[in-house]
Coordinates of C-alpha atoms and ligand atoms in Angstrom, one line a residue:
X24 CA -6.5 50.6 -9.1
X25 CA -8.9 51.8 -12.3
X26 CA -12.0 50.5 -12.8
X27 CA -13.4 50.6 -16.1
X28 CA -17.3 50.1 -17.1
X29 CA -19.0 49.4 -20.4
X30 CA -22.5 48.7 -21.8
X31 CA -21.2 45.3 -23.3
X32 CA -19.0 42.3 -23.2
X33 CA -17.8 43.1 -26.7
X34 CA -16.8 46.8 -25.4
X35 CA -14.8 44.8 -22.5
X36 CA -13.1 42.4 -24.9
X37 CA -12.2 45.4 -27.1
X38 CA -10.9 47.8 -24.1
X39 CA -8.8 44.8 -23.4
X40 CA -7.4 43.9 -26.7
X41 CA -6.6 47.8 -27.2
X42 CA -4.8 47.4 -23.8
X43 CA -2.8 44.2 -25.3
X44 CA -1.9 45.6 -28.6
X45 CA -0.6 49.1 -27.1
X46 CA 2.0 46.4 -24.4
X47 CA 2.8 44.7 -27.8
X48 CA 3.2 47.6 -29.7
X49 CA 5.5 49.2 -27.4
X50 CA 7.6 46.1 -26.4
X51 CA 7.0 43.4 -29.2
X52 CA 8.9 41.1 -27.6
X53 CA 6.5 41.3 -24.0
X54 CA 5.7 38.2 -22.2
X55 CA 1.4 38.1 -22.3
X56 CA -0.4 35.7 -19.1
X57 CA -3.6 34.0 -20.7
X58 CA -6.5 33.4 -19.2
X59 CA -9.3 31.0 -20.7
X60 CA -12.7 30.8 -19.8
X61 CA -15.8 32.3 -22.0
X62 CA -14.9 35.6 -20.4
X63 CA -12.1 36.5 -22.9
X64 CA -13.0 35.3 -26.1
X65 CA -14.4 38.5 -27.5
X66 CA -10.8 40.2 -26.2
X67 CA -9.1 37.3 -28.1
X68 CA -11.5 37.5 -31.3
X69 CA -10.3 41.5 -30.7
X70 CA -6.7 40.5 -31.4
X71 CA -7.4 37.9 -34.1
X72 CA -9.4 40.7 -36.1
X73 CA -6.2 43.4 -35.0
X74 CA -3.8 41.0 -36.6
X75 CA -5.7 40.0 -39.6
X76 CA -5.8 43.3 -40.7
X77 CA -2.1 43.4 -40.1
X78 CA -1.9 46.3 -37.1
X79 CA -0.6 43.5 -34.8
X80 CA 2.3 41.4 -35.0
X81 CA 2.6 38.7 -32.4
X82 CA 6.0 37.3 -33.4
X83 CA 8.3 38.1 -31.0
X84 CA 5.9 37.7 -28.1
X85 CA 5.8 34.7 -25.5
X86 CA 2.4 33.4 -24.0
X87 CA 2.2 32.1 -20.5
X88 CA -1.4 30.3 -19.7
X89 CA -2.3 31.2 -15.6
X90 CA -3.6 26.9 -15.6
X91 CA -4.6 24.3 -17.2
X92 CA -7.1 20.9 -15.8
X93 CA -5.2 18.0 -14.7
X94 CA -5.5 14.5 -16.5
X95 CA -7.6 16.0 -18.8
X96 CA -6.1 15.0 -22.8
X97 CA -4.7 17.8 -24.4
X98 CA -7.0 17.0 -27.2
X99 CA -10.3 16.8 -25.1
X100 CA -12.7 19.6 -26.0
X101 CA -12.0 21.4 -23.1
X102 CA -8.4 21.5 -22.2
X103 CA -7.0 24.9 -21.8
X104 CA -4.7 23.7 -24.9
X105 CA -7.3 23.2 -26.9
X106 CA -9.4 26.2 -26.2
X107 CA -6.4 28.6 -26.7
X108 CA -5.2 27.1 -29.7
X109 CA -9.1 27.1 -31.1
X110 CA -9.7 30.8 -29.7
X111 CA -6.4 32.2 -30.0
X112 CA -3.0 30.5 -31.2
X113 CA -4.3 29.1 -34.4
X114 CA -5.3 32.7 -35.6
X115 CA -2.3 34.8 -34.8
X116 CA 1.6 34.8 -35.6
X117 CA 2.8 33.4 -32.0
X118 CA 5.9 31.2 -33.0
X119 CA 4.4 27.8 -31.3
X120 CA 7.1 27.6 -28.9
X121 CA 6.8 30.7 -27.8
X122 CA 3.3 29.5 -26.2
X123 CA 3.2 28.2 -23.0
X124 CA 0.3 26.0 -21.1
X125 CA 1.1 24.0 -17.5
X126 CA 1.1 20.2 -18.2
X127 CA -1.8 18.9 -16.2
X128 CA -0.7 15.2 -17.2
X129 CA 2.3 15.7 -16.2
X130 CA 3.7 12.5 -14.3
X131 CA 5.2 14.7 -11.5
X132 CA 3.0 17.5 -10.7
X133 CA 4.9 19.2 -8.1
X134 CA 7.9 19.4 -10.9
X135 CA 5.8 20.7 -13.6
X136 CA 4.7 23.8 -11.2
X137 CA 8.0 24.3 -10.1
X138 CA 9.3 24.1 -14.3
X139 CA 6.6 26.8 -14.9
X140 CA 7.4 28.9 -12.5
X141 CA 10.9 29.0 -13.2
X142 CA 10.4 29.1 -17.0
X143 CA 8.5 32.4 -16.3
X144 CA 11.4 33.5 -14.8
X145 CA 13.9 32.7 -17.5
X146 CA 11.4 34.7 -20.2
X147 CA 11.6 37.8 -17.6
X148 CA 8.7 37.7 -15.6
X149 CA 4.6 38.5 -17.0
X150 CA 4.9 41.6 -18.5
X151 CA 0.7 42.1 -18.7
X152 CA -1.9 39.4 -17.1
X153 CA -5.0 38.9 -18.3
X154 CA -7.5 37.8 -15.7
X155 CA -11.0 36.8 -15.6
X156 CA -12.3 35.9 -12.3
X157 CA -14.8 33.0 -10.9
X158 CA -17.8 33.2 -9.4
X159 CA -16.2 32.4 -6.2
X160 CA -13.6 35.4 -6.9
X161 CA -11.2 32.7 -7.8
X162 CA -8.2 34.0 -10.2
X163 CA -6.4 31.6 -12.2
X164 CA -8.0 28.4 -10.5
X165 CA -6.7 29.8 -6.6
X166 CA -9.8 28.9 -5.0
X167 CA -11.5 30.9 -2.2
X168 CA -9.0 29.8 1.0
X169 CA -7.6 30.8 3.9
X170 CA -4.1 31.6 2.8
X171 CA -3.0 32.7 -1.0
X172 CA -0.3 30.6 -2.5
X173 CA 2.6 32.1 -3.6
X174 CA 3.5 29.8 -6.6
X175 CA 2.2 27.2 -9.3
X176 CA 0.8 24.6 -7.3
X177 CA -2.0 21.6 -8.2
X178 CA -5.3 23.0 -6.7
X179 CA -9.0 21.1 -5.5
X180 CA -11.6 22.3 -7.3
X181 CA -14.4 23.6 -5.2
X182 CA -17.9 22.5 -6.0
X183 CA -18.8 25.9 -7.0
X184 CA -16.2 26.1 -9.9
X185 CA -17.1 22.4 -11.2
X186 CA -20.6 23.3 -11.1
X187 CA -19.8 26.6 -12.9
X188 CA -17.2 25.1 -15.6
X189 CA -19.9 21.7 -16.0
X190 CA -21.4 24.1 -18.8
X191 CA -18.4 22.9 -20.9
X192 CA -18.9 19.0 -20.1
X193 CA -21.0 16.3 -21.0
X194 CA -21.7 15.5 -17.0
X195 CA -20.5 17.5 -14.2
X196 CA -18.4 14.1 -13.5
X197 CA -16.6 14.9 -16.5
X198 CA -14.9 18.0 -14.5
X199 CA -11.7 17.3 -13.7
X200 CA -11.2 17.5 -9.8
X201 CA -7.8 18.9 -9.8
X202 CA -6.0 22.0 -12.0
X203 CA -2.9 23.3 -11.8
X204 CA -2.6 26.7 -11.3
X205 CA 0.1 29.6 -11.4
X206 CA -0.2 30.8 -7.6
X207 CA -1.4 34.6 -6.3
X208 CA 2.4 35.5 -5.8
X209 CA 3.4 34.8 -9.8
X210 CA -0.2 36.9 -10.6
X211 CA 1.2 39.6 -8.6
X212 CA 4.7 39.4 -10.0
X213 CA 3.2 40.7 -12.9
X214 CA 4.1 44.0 -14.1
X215 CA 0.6 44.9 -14.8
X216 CA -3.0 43.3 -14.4
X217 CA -6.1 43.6 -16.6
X218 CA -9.0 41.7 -15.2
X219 CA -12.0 41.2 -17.3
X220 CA -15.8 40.6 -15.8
X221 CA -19.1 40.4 -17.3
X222 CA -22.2 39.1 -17.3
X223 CA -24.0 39.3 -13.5
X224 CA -23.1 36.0 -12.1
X225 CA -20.0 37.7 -11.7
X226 CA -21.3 40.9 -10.0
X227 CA -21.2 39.9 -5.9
X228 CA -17.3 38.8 -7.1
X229 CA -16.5 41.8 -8.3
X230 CA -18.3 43.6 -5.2
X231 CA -16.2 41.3 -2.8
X232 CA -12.8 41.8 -4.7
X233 CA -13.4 45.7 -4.8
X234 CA -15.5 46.6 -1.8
X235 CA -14.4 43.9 0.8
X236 CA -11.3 43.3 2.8
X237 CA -8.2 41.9 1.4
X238 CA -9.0 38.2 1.7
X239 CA -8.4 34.7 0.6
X240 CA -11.6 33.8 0.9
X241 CA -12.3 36.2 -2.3
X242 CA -8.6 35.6 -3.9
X243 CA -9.3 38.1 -6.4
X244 CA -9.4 41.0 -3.0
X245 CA -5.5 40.8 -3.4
X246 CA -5.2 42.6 -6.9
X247 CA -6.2 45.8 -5.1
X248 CA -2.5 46.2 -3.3
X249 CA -1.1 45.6 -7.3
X250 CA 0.4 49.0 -8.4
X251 CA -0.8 48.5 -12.0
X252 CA -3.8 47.0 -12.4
X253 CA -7.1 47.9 -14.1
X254 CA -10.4 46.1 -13.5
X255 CA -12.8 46.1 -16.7
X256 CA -16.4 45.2 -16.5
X257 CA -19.8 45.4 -18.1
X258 CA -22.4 47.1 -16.2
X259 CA -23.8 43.8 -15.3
X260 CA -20.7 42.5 -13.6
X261 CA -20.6 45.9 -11.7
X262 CA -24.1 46.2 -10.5
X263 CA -23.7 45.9 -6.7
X264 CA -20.1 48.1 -6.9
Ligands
GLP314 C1 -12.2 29.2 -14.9 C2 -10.7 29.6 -15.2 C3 -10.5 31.0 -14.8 C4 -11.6 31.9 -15.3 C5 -12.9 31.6 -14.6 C6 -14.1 32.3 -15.1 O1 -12.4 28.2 -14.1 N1 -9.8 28.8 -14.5 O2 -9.2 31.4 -15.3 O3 -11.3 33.2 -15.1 O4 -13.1 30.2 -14.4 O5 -14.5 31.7 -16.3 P1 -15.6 32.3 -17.3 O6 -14.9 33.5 -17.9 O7 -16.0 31.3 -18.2 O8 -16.7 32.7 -16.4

């Protein structure tokens, strides 16, 4: 694996979106996985300002979203919809139905995962992921557990990830309980990984992923077996490396 470090979470989101554009540029038509969270806004403001200025083209490319919270309205503030059409999909060239986000109100749940996975397949597999990571080591919303899941599944929220995404609520009972999720085993399908980290509530995360055993308690641990993947992080989030 490389690892990455920069003074700033600007330099991060720009490392990043250098990484992105250079997959677009040599295969417009790639298949991107999103992440949300604040963690890669200044990657996707990155983009927007590459494709304003008319060095990026996002035409031909397909989006893929690693989860979204269920029974949350695609409206509400802080869907994942939302979000990445307000940080990301409004600003750029992606064709609309090129863009994908799991249903979280989705009548059958099970089904939905099980559509997502499969349309992942049918567009060719994740050519790059994008990946921040929880303070619990959680990627995607695959919480700290005793077994990785392979697929999309509907996932519990652990207390530590409502307390930590309460920030974008009115009350922390506001948080959705449940999320779905694209599972550790679509993650790794993924022809190559770029996980972002900064700030240094992220820093014993990043310690456990990179120092620690491969574990499910830290689902994060697992990126290390990936043959292409690339940790980048501020010196904050890599303190105790
Ligand atoms: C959220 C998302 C993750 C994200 C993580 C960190 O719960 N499900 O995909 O990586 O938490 O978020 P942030 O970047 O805001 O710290």
């Amino acid at each position: 694996m490389q690892v990455h470090l920069y003074d700033s979470a600007e330099q991060v989101g720009q490392a990043a979106a250098i990484l992105i554009a250079a997959q677009l540029i040599q295969k417009p038509a790639a298949v991107l996985g999103l992440a949300t969270g604040s963690s890669p806004i200044p990657t996707y403001q990155e983009l927007i300002r590459m494709h304003r200025e008319g060095v990026l083209d996002f035409s031909s490319a397909t989006t893929f979203n690693l989860d979204e919270y269920c029974k949350l309205p695609v409206e509400h503030p802080c869907s994942y919809h939302r979000f990445m059409r307000e940080q990301l999909f409004d600003h750029v060239n992606l064709a609309p139905e090129s863009t994908h986000v799991p249903n979280g109100n989705a009548e059958d749940l099970a089904a939905e995962c099980s559509r997502y996975d499969r349309a992942i397949s049918r567009a060719g597999g994740i050519d790059l992921q994008l990946l921040g990571i929880g303070r619990n080591g959680h990627i995607g919303f695959n919480e700290p557990s005793d077994q990785f899941v392979y697929g999309c599944h509907v996932v519990r929220l652990t207390k530590s990830t409502i307390e930590a995404n309460r920030r974008f609520f009115d009350t922390e009972a506001d948080v959705p309980r449940e999320a779905i999720s694209l599972g550790v085993g679509s993650i790794m399908n993924a022809k190559r990984v770029l996980l972002i980290a900064t700030g240094d509530d992220k820093a014993e995360a990043v310690r456990k992923a990179i120092r620690e055993d491969i574990d499910p308690a830290t689902q994060a641990s697992i990126l290390r077996t990936h043959p292409n993947v690339v940790f980048l992080l501020d010196r904050a989030a890599a303190a105790r490396l």
